[in-house]
PDB file of C-alpha atoms in Angstrom:
ATOM      1  CA  MET A   1       3.833  33.840  51.903  1.00 40.00           C
ATOM      2  CA  GLN A   2       7.034  34.908  53.609  1.00 39.00           C
ATOM      3  CA  ASP A   3      10.236  35.799  51.830  1.00 40.00           C
ATOM      4  CA  SER A   4      13.603  34.585  53.078  1.00 46.00           C
ATOM      5  CA  THR A   5      14.247  37.752  55.103  1.00 47.00           C
ATOM      6  CA  THR A   6      11.105  37.363  57.181  1.00 45.00           C
ATOM      7  CA  ALA A   7      10.920  34.448  59.530  1.00 44.00           C
ATOM      8  CA  LEU A   8       8.496  33.376  62.196  1.00 47.00           C
ATOM      9  CA  ALA A   9      10.233  33.812  65.536  1.00 45.00           C
ATOM     10  CA  MET A  10      10.007  31.132  68.225  1.00 49.00           C
ATOM     11  CA  ASP A  11       7.375  33.015  70.221  1.00 50.00           C
ATOM     12  CA  GLY A  12       5.138  33.351  67.181  1.00 49.00           C
ATOM     13  CA  TYR A  13       5.663  36.950  66.120  1.00 49.00           C
ATOM     14  CA  THR A  14       7.023  37.869  62.708  1.00 51.00           C
ATOM     15  CA  SER A  15      10.311  39.726  62.647  1.00 67.00           C
ATOM     16  CA  ASN A  16      12.934  40.706  60.105  1.00 85.00           C
ATOM     17  CA  VAL A  17      15.277  37.878  60.963  1.00 94.00           C
ATOM     18  CA  PRO A  18      16.622  36.022  57.902  1.00 94.00           C
ATOM     19  CA  ALA A  19      15.594  32.377  57.608  1.00 94.00           C
ATOM     20  CA  PHE A  20      19.234  31.255  57.856  1.00 96.00           C
ATOM     21  CA  LEU A  21      19.624  32.858  61.304  1.00 97.00           C
ATOM     22  CA  THR A  22      16.320  31.471  62.556  1.00 96.00           C
ATOM     23  CA  LYS A  23      17.325  27.979  61.443  1.00 96.00           C
ATOM     24  CA  LEU A  24      20.810  28.373  62.930  1.00 97.00           C
ATOM     25  CA  TRP A  25      19.311  29.432  66.283  1.00 97.00           C
ATOM     26  CA  THR A  26      16.916  26.469  66.219  1.00 96.00           C
ATOM     27  CA  LEU A  27      19.611  23.900  65.551  1.00 94.00           C
ATOM     28  CA  VAL A  28      22.055  25.316  68.131  1.00 97.00           C
ATOM     29  CA  GLU A  29      19.226  25.329  70.705  1.00 96.00           C
ATOM     30  CA  ASP A  30      18.022  21.797  69.866  1.00 95.00           C
ATOM     31  CA  PRO A  31      19.174  19.383  72.612  1.00 96.00           C
ATOM     32  CA  GLU A  32      18.816  16.502  70.120  1.00 95.00           C
ATOM     33  CA  THR A  33      21.766  17.862  68.090  1.00 95.00           C
ATOM     34  CA  ASN A  34      24.060  18.811  71.028  1.00 96.00           C
ATOM     35  CA  HIS A  35      26.495  16.019  70.156  1.00 96.00           C
ATOM     36  CA  LEU A  36      27.115  17.784  66.824  1.00 97.00           C
ATOM     37  CA  ILE A  37      26.317  21.472  67.458  1.00 97.00           C
ATOM     38  CA  CYS A  38      25.842  23.324  70.745  1.00 97.00           C
ATOM     39  CA  TRP A  39      26.523  26.515  72.682  1.00 97.00           C
ATOM     40  CA  ASN A  40      29.832  26.942  74.485  1.00 96.00           C
ATOM     41  CA  THR A  41      29.660  26.952  78.298  1.00 95.00           C
ATOM     42  CA  ASN A  42      29.034  30.708  78.606  1.00 95.00           C
ATOM     43  CA  GLY A  43      26.687  30.982  75.596  1.00 97.00           C
ATOM     44  CA  THR A  44      28.825  33.418  73.592  1.00 97.00           C
ATOM     45  CA  SER A  45      29.666  31.050  70.731  1.00 97.00           C
ATOM     46  CA  PHE A  46      28.732  27.648  69.371  1.00 98.00           C
ATOM     47  CA  HIS A  47      30.699  24.528  68.492  1.00 97.00           C
ATOM     48  CA  VAL A  48      30.299  22.230  65.511  1.00 97.00           C
ATOM     49  CA  PHE A  49      31.687  18.767  66.267  1.00 95.00           C
ATOM     50  CA  ASP A  50      32.442  16.178  63.589  1.00 94.00           C
ATOM     51  CA  GLN A  51      31.774  18.343  60.543  1.00 95.00           C
ATOM     52  CA  SER A  52      31.165  15.452  58.147  1.00 95.00           C
ATOM     53  CA  GLN A  53      28.551  13.872  60.424  1.00 96.00           C
ATOM     54  CA  PHE A  54      27.017  17.320  61.096  1.00 97.00           C
ATOM     55  CA  ALA A  55      26.782  18.007  57.347  1.00 96.00           C
ATOM     56  CA  LYS A  56      25.280  14.578  56.644  1.00 96.00           C
ATOM     57  CA  GLU A  57      22.796  14.354  59.544  1.00 95.00           C
ATOM     58  CA  VAL A  58      21.861  17.900  60.573  1.00 95.00           C
ATOM     59  CA  LEU A  59      22.216  20.257  57.608  1.00 96.00           C
ATOM     60  CA  PRO A  60      19.659  18.483  55.360  1.00 95.00           C
ATOM     61  CA  LYS A  61      17.023  18.732  58.108  1.00 93.00           C
ATOM     62  CA  TYR A  62      17.277  22.542  58.109  1.00 92.00           C
ATOM     63  CA  PHE A  63      18.687  23.493  54.703  1.00 92.00           C
ATOM     64  CA  LYS A  64      18.386  22.337  51.110  1.00 92.00           C
ATOM     65  CA  HIS A  65      21.926  20.945  51.140  1.00 92.00           C
ATOM     66  CA  ASN A  66      24.419  18.915  53.167  1.00 95.00           C
ATOM     67  CA  ASN A  67      27.461  21.012  52.252  1.00 96.00           C
ATOM     68  CA  MET A  68      29.573  22.177  55.207  1.00 96.00           C
ATOM     69  CA  ALA A  69      31.434  24.724  53.052  1.00 96.00           C
ATOM     70  CA  SER A  70      28.130  26.362  52.058  1.00 96.00           C
ATOM     71  CA  PHE A  71      27.075  26.511  55.715  1.00 97.00           C
ATOM     72  CA  VAL A  72      30.383  28.171  56.708  1.00 97.00           C
ATOM     73  CA  ARG A  73      30.092  30.585  53.762  1.00 97.00           C
ATOM     74  CA  GLN A  74      26.630  31.622  55.025  1.00 97.00           C
ATOM     75  CA  LEU A  75      28.029  32.140  58.534  1.00 98.00           C
ATOM     76  CA  ASN A  76      30.783  34.338  57.091  1.00 98.00           C
ATOM     77  CA  MET A  77      28.257  36.371  55.083  1.00 98.00           C
ATOM     78  CA  TYR A  78      26.454  37.201  58.326  1.00 98.00           C
ATOM     79  CA  GLY A  79      29.667  38.211  60.091  1.00 98.00           C
ATOM     80  CA  PHE A  80      30.282  35.082  62.163  1.00 98.00           C
ATOM     81  CA  ARG A  81      33.944  34.437  62.893  1.00 97.00           C
ATOM     82  CA  LYS A  82      35.800  31.236  63.635  1.00 95.00           C
ATOM     83  CA  VAL A  83      37.212  31.226  67.172  1.00 93.00           C
ATOM     84  CA  VAL A  84      40.913  30.342  67.257  1.00 84.00           C
ATOM     85  CA  ASN A  85      42.178  28.670  70.413  1.00 71.00           C
ATOM     86  CA  ILE A  86      45.135  30.664  71.812  1.00 68.00           C
ATOM     87  CA  GLU A  87      47.024  27.640  73.186  1.00 58.00           C
ATOM     88  CA  GLN A  88      47.014  26.061  69.770  1.00 52.00           C
ATOM     89  CA  GLY A  89      47.984  29.294  68.068  1.00 53.00           C
ATOM     90  CA  GLY A  90      45.674  28.346  65.248  1.00 52.00           C
ATOM     91  CA  LEU A  91      48.431  26.162  63.786  1.00 55.00           C
ATOM     92  CA  VAL A  92      47.964  22.899  65.638  1.00 53.00           C
ATOM     93  CA  LYS A  93      44.993  20.768  64.649  1.00 53.00           C
ATOM     94  CA  PRO A  94      42.695  20.204  67.657  1.00 50.00           C
ATOM     95  CA  GLU A  95      42.345  16.690  69.044  1.00 54.00           C
ATOM     96  CA  ARG A  96      38.762  16.360  67.855  1.00 63.00           C
ATOM     97  CA  ASP A  97      36.935  17.834  64.911  1.00 83.00           C
ATOM     98  CA  ASP A  98      35.630  20.894  66.785  1.00 90.00           C
ATOM     99  CA  THR A  99      35.059  24.242  65.090  1.00 94.00           C
ATOM    100  CA  GLU A 100      33.804  27.187  67.130  1.00 96.00           C
ATOM    101  CA  PHE A 101      31.974  30.227  65.707  1.00 97.00           C
ATOM    102  CA  GLN A 102      30.891  33.467  67.314  1.00 98.00           C
ATOM    103  CA  HIS A 103      29.026  36.679  66.511  1.00 98.00           C
ATOM    104  CA  LEU A 104      28.583  39.707  68.746  1.00 97.00           C
ATOM    105  CA  TYR A 105      24.782  39.380  68.547  1.00 98.00           C
ATOM    106  CA  PHE A 106      24.432  35.570  68.548  1.00 98.00           C
ATOM    107  CA  LEU A 107      24.175  34.914  72.282  1.00 98.00           C
ATOM    108  CA  GLN A 108      22.374  32.161  74.168  1.00 97.00           C
ATOM    109  CA  GLY A 109      19.190  33.460  75.793  1.00 97.00           C
ATOM    110  CA  HIS A 110      19.177  36.635  73.669  1.00 97.00           C
ATOM    111  CA  GLU A 111      17.207  35.620  70.599  1.00 96.00           C
ATOM    112  CA  HIS A 112      15.917  39.198  70.229  1.00 95.00           C
ATOM    113  CA  LEU A 113      19.443  40.241  69.130  1.00 97.00           C
ATOM    114  CA  LEU A 114      19.148  38.164  65.937  1.00 97.00           C
ATOM    115  CA  GLU A 115      17.430  41.160  64.306  1.00 96.00           C
ATOM    116  CA  LEU A 116      20.717  43.066  64.619  1.00 96.00           C
ATOM    117  CA  ILE A 117      22.670  40.533  62.555  1.00 97.00           C
ATOM    118  CA  LYS A 118      22.837  41.747  58.961  1.00 95.00           C
ATOM    119  CA  ARG A 119      24.091  40.091  55.810  1.00 94.00           C
ATOM    120  CA  LYS A 120      27.217  41.709  54.392  1.00 89.00           C
TER     121      LYS A 120
END
């Protein structure tokens, strides 16, 4: 039986990647959920579109809740930061419900870096 800090990586080997990060990677990578969560064009961050729909449809499939605030709190605990659009100065609400998050070690195509992400 695995504890929550040991997860089965995509290629089948066991690593010390927390379950939250493994699930996050899986849902960002899943083409079926791209309308609600996906990588940015250069793979250095990910977007969550329509937070209420994301929380209702996607979160319960991967987590034991459908609470967007809990999801964001988890991201913050692992050092993810919200990306603020310069043009908007962080003060103007974007046209669509689009929130972008990034972490130095959460990069598309570099799943091996997940091991470097530590909980605060």
